[in-house]
PDB file of C-alpha atoms in Angstrom:
ATOM      1  CA  MET A   1      91.316 137.764 117.097  1.00  0.00           C
ATOM      2  CA  MET A   2      91.330 140.395 114.334  1.00  0.00           C
ATOM      3  CA  SER A   3      89.474 142.940 116.461  1.00  0.00           C
ATOM      4  CA  ARG A   4      92.023 142.504 119.265  1.00  0.00           C
ATOM      5  CA  PHE A   5      94.812 143.199 116.752  1.00  0.00           C
ATOM      6  CA  LEU A   6      93.049 146.289 115.418  1.00  0.00           C
ATOM      7  CA  SER A   7      92.359 147.480 118.936  1.00  0.00           C
ATOM      8  CA  SER A   8      96.030 147.144 119.944  1.00  0.00           C
ATOM      9  CA  LEU A   9      97.126 148.826 116.709  1.00  0.00           C
ATOM     10  CA  LEU A  10      94.761 151.723 117.360  1.00  0.00           C
ATOM     11  CA  SER A  11      96.004 152.108 120.928  1.00  0.00           C
ATOM     12  CA  LEU A  12      99.625 152.127 119.699  1.00  0.00           C
ATOM     13  CA  ALA A  13      98.781 154.812 117.151  1.00  0.00           C
ATOM     14  CA  LEU A  14      97.064 156.872 119.832  1.00  0.00           C
ATOM     15  CA  LEU A  15     100.011 156.452 122.197  1.00  0.00           C
ATOM     16  CA  PHE A  16     102.461 157.383 119.456  1.00  0.00           C
ATOM     17  CA  SER A  17     100.526 160.515 118.482  1.00  0.00           C
ATOM     18  CA  GLN A  18     100.321 161.624 122.118  1.00  0.00           C
ATOM     19  CA  SER A  19     104.044 161.105 122.626  1.00  0.00           C
ATOM     20  CA  LEU A  20     104.777 163.223 119.559  1.00  0.00           C
ATOM     21  CA  ALA A  21     102.736 166.036 121.039  1.00  0.00           C
ATOM     22  CA  PHE A  22     105.215 166.191 123.931  1.00  0.00           C
ATOM     23  CA  VAL A  23     108.292 165.950 121.758  1.00  0.00           C
ATOM     24  CA  ILE A  24     107.300 168.565 119.172  1.00  0.00           C
ATOM     25  CA  PRO A  25     104.854 171.192 120.431  1.00  0.00           C
ATOM     26  CA  ASP A  26     102.624 172.758 117.788  1.00  0.00           C
ATOM     27  CA  SER A  27     104.276 176.129 118.299  1.00  0.00           C
ATOM     28  CA  GLN A  28     107.607 174.724 117.084  1.00  0.00           C
ATOM     29  CA  LEU A  29     106.296 172.979 113.975  1.00  0.00           C
ATOM     30  CA  CYS A  30     107.176 174.614 110.708  1.00  0.00           C
ATOM     31  CA  SER A  31     106.147 174.058 107.131  1.00  0.00           C
ATOM     32  CA  ASN A  32     108.479 172.988 104.324  1.00  0.00           C
ATOM     33  CA  HIS A  33     108.339 176.586 103.111  1.00  0.00           C
ATOM     34  CA  GLN A  34     109.922 177.773 106.359  1.00  0.00           C
ATOM     35  CA  LEU A  35     112.188 174.765 106.778  1.00  0.00           C
ATOM     36  CA  TRP A  36     113.910 174.921 103.398  1.00  0.00           C
ATOM     37  CA  SER A  37     115.385 178.263 103.770  1.00  0.00           C
ATOM     38  CA  LEU A  38     112.983 180.786 103.056  1.00  0.00           C
ATOM     39  CA  LYS A  39     114.507 182.523 106.028  1.00  0.00           C
ATOM     40  CA  SER A  40     115.736 185.279 103.787  1.00  0.00           C
ATOM     41  CA  SER A  41     113.607 188.398 104.012  1.00  0.00           C
ATOM     42  CA  SER A  42     113.841 188.906 100.250  1.00  0.00           C
ATOM     43  CA  SER A  43     112.053 185.580  99.658  1.00  0.00           C
ATOM     44  CA  ASP A  44     108.815 186.904 101.149  1.00  0.00           C
ATOM     45  CA  ASN A  45     108.209 189.118  98.130  1.00  0.00           C
ATOM     46  CA  ASN A  46     110.105 187.040  95.582  1.00  0.00           C
ATOM     47  CA  PRO A  47     107.803 185.865  92.756  1.00  0.00           C
ATOM     48  CA  ALA A  48     109.994 182.775  92.324  1.00  0.00           C
ATOM     49  CA  PHE A  49     108.335 181.313  95.443  1.00  0.00           C
ATOM     50  CA  GLU A  50     104.732 182.021  94.435  1.00  0.00           C
ATOM     51  CA  GLN A  51     102.312 179.310  93.373  1.00  0.00           C
ATOM     52  CA  LEU A  52     102.725 178.548  89.669  1.00  0.00           C
ATOM     53  CA  SER A  53      99.918 179.165  87.216  1.00  0.00           C
ATOM     54  CA  GLY A  54      99.411 179.790  83.531  1.00  0.00           C
ATOM     55  CA  ASN A  55     102.509 180.173  81.394  1.00  0.00           C
ATOM     56  CA  ARG A  56     104.925 179.710  84.292  1.00  0.00           C
ATOM     57  CA  GLN A  57     103.290 176.377  85.099  1.00  0.00           C
ATOM     58  CA  LYS A  58     103.754 175.365  81.446  1.00  0.00           C
ATOM     59  CA  ALA A  59     107.421 176.359  81.606  1.00  0.00           C
ATOM     60  CA  TRP A  60     107.883 174.281  84.772  1.00  0.00           C
ATOM     61  CA  GLN A  61     106.294 171.271  83.073  1.00  0.00           C
ATOM     62  CA  HIS A  62     108.351 171.822  79.904  1.00  0.00           C
ATOM     63  CA  ALA A  63     111.527 170.941  81.807  1.00  0.00           C
ATOM     64  CA  LYS A  64     110.646 167.339  82.580  1.00  0.00           C
ATOM     65  CA  LYS A  65     113.236 166.486  85.238  1.00  0.00           C
ATOM     66  CA  PRO A  66     116.297 167.945  86.952  1.00  0.00           C
ATOM     67  CA  LEU A  67     119.307 167.747  84.653  1.00  0.00           C
ATOM     68  CA  LEU A  68     121.773 168.691  87.394  1.00  0.00           C
ATOM     69  CA  ARG A  69     121.950 167.577  91.011  1.00  0.00           C
ATOM     70  CA  ILE A  70     123.852 169.233  93.855  1.00  0.00           C
ATOM     71  CA  GLY A  71     124.581 166.952  96.820  1.00  0.00           C
ATOM     72  CA  GLY A  72     125.366 167.541 100.465  1.00  0.00           C
ATOM     73  CA  LYS A  73     128.979 168.519  99.755  1.00  0.00           C
ATOM     74  CA  GLY A  74     127.806 171.628  97.925  1.00  0.00           C
ATOM     75  CA  ALA A  75     128.434 173.149  94.534  1.00  0.00           C
ATOM     76  CA  THR A  76     131.810 173.116  92.801  1.00  0.00           C
ATOM     77  CA  LYS A  77     133.276 174.739  89.694  1.00  0.00           C
ATOM     78  CA  THR A  78     132.260 171.688  87.682  1.00  0.00           C
ATOM     79  CA  HIS A  79     128.636 172.191  88.719  1.00  0.00           C
ATOM     80  CA  GLY A  80     128.846 175.784  87.478  1.00  0.00           C
ATOM     81  CA  ASN A  81     130.385 174.647  84.199  1.00  0.00           C
ATOM     82  CA  SER A  82     127.706 171.965  83.774  1.00  0.00           C
ATOM     83  CA  LEU A  83     124.961 174.523  84.404  1.00  0.00           C
ATOM     84  CA  ARG A  84     126.517 176.844  81.814  1.00  0.00           C
ATOM     85  CA  GLN A  85     126.625 174.045  79.241  1.00  0.00           C
ATOM     86  CA  LEU A  86     123.049 172.993  79.982  1.00  0.00           C
ATOM     87  CA  LEU A  87     121.786 176.552  79.573  1.00  0.00           C
ATOM     88  CA  ASP A  88     123.626 176.772  76.255  1.00  0.00           C
ATOM     89  CA  GLN A  89     121.571 173.786  75.089  1.00  0.00           C
ATOM     90  CA  HIS A  90     118.239 174.441  76.864  1.00  0.00           C
ATOM     91  CA  THR A  91     116.183 177.546  77.583  1.00  0.00           C
ATOM     92  CA  VAL A  92     115.271 176.363  81.097  1.00  0.00           C
ATOM     93  CA  VAL A  93     117.041 173.863  83.361  1.00  0.00           C
ATOM     94  CA  LYS A  94     115.836 172.250  86.577  1.00  0.00           C
ATOM     95  CA  VAL A  95     118.472 171.741  89.276  1.00  0.00           C
ATOM     96  CA  LYS A  96     117.828 169.508  92.302  1.00  0.00           C
ATOM     97  CA  VAL A  97     119.654 170.834  95.348  1.00  0.00           C
ATOM     98  CA  ASN A  98     120.470 169.545  98.811  1.00  0.00           C
ATOM     99  CA  PRO A  99     120.023 172.871 100.624  1.00  0.00           C
ATOM    100  CA  SER A 100     121.941 171.783 103.729  1.00  0.00           C
ATOM    101  CA  ALA A 101     125.171 172.470 101.831  1.00  0.00           C
ATOM    102  CA  PHE A 102     124.337 176.184 101.512  1.00  0.00           C
ATOM    103  CA  GLU A 103     124.159 179.086 103.937  1.00  0.00           C
ATOM    104  CA  ASP A 104     120.955 179.051 106.015  1.00  0.00           C
ATOM    105  CA  ASN A 105     119.842 175.882 104.155  1.00  0.00           C
ATOM    106  CA  SER A 106     118.551 178.331 101.591  1.00  0.00           C
ATOM    107  CA  LEU A 107     117.518 177.465  98.053  1.00  0.00           C
ATOM    108  CA  LEU A 108     117.783 181.165  97.252  1.00  0.00           C
ATOM    109  CA  ASN A 109     121.414 181.118  98.402  1.00  0.00           C
ATOM    110  CA  ALA A 110     121.935 177.953  96.346  1.00  0.00           C
ATOM    111  CA  PHE A 111     120.664 179.827  93.274  1.00  0.00           C
ATOM    112  CA  GLU A 112     123.081 182.707  93.886  1.00  0.00           C
ATOM    113  CA  VAL A 113     126.057 180.380  94.404  1.00  0.00           C
ATOM    114  CA  LEU A 114     125.264 178.310  91.304  1.00  0.00           C
ATOM    115  CA  LYS A 115     124.707 181.434  89.227  1.00  0.00           C
ATOM    116  CA  GLN A 116     128.083 182.843  90.290  1.00  0.00           C
ATOM    117  CA  LEU A 117     129.837 179.546  89.547  1.00  0.00           C
ATOM    118  CA  ALA A 118     128.252 179.444  86.079  1.00  0.00           C
ATOM    119  CA  VAL A 119     129.231 183.067  85.396  1.00  0.00           C
ATOM    120  CA  ASP A 120     132.791 182.299  86.526  1.00  0.00           C
ATOM    121  CA  SER A 121     132.906 179.490  83.973  1.00  0.00           C
ATOM    122  CA  GLY A 122     131.791 181.767  81.148  1.00  0.00           C
ATOM    123  CA  ALA A 123     127.983 181.911  81.315  1.00  0.00           C
ATOM    124  CA  ASN A 124     125.992 185.052  80.629  1.00  0.00           C
ATOM    125  CA  ASP A 125     125.461 187.167  83.765  1.00  0.00           C
ATOM    126  CA  GLY A 126     121.752 187.535  82.944  1.00  0.00           C
ATOM    127  CA  MET A 127     120.779 184.031  84.114  1.00  0.00           C
ATOM    128  CA  GLU A 128     117.269 184.154  85.588  1.00  0.00           C
ATOM    129  CA  LEU A 129     115.540 182.505  88.514  1.00  0.00           C
ATOM    130  CA  ILE A 130     112.244 181.253  87.116  1.00  0.00           C
ATOM    131  CA  HIS A 131     110.897 179.312  90.094  1.00  0.00           C
ATOM    132  CA  ILE A 132     111.878 177.546  93.304  1.00  0.00           C
ATOM    133  CA  ARG A 133     109.822 174.574  94.440  1.00  0.00           C
ATOM    134  CA  THR A 134     110.762 174.086  98.072  1.00  0.00           C
ATOM    135  CA  SER A 135     108.857 170.822  98.513  1.00  0.00           C
ATOM    136  CA  ASP A 136     110.973 169.153  95.803  1.00  0.00           C
ATOM    137  CA  LYS A 137     114.090 171.250  96.508  1.00  0.00           C
ATOM    138  CA  VAL A 138     114.296 172.121  92.815  1.00  0.00           C
ATOM    139  CA  ILE A 139     115.361 175.416  91.234  1.00  0.00           C
ATOM    140  CA  LEU A 140     114.331 176.327  87.682  1.00  0.00           C
ATOM    141  CA  PHE A 141     117.047 178.372  85.947  1.00  0.00           C
ATOM    142  CA  GLY A 142     116.508 180.222  82.683  1.00  0.00           C
ATOM    143  CA  LYS A 143     118.560 182.021  80.064  1.00  0.00           C
ATOM    144  CA  GLU A 144     118.504 185.789  79.964  1.00  0.00           C
ATOM    145  CA  GLY A 145     115.104 187.012  78.765  1.00  0.00           C
ATOM    146  CA  THR A 146     113.288 183.745  79.477  1.00  0.00           C
ATOM    147  CA  LEU A 147     110.906 185.299  82.015  1.00  0.00           C
ATOM    148  CA  ASP A 148     109.796 187.842  79.411  1.00  0.00           C
ATOM    149  CA  LEU A 149     109.184 185.042  76.894  1.00  0.00           C
ATOM    150  CA  ILE A 150     107.207 183.045  79.448  1.00  0.00           C
ATOM    151  CA  ASP A 151     105.061 186.000  80.499  1.00  0.00           C
ATOM    152  CA  ALA A 152     104.409 186.892  76.847  1.00  0.00           C
ATOM    153  CA  GLY A 153     103.295 183.313  76.149  1.00  0.00           C
ATOM    154  CA  ASP A 154     106.134 182.626  73.704  1.00  0.00           C
ATOM    155  CA  PHE A 155     107.702 179.894  75.836  1.00  0.00           C
ATOM    156  CA  PRO A 156     107.420 176.948  75.885  1.00  0.00           C
ATOM    157  CA  PRO A 157     106.997 176.612  72.148  1.00  0.00           C
ATOM    158  CA  PRO A 158     103.791 174.995  70.906  1.00  0.00           C
ATOM    159  CA  PRO A 159     103.918 171.295  70.127  1.00  0.00           C
ATOM    160  CA  PRO A 160     104.619 170.336  66.520  1.00  0.00           C
ATOM    161  CA  PRO A 161     101.623 169.673  64.285  1.00  0.00           C
ATOM    162  CA  PRO A 162     100.519 166.053  64.034  1.00  0.00           C
ATOM    163  CA  ARG A 163     102.179 164.060  61.314  1.00  0.00           C
ATOM    164  CA  GLU A 164     100.195 163.093  58.295  1.00  0.00           C
ATOM    165  CA  PRO A 165     100.525 159.419  57.391  1.00  0.00           C
ATOM    166  CA  LYS A 166     102.210 158.884  54.047  1.00  0.00           C
ATOM    167  CA  GLU A 167     100.027 157.489  51.353  1.00  0.00           C
ATOM    168  CA  GLU A 168     101.395 154.423  49.688  1.00  0.00           C
ATOM    169  CA  GLU A 169     101.740 154.710  45.947  1.00  0.00           C
ATOM    170  CA  GLU A 170     101.080 151.632  43.872  1.00  0.00           C
TER     171      GLU A 170
END
């Protein structure tokens, strides 16, 4: 009984995979990198899209989760103001973006739009693009000069020293 079930399940899987081959030919498949907007020619040489390592990886991990989210309706003035306020409080800020709301479904375009909205609400014009992770659709923004701090190894700051337990006095 069980082998008949497994056999029919295997044949369904085989049938399904063959039908997909007709629907989506290999020549039309694209990776997430291509799909999420890296259509812009400037993204090919942009270090924000490179694989993270070393200090930049530490900076990515320092910002634990996205503090701002941009939905399918796109970015508004309030998103720009929120980004400005977050960058006043934090050195780096992760922003989760639905790229379909931006031109060419581009995360790079989303960065430019959000940067302009933040500048319009009073942020410093030197806001930096630290990294774009296309698989998560997350952009890491930084204050002016953050990239230099990261590359010099001065950011993120080292963890505090371990606390010494207090001795009880009798």
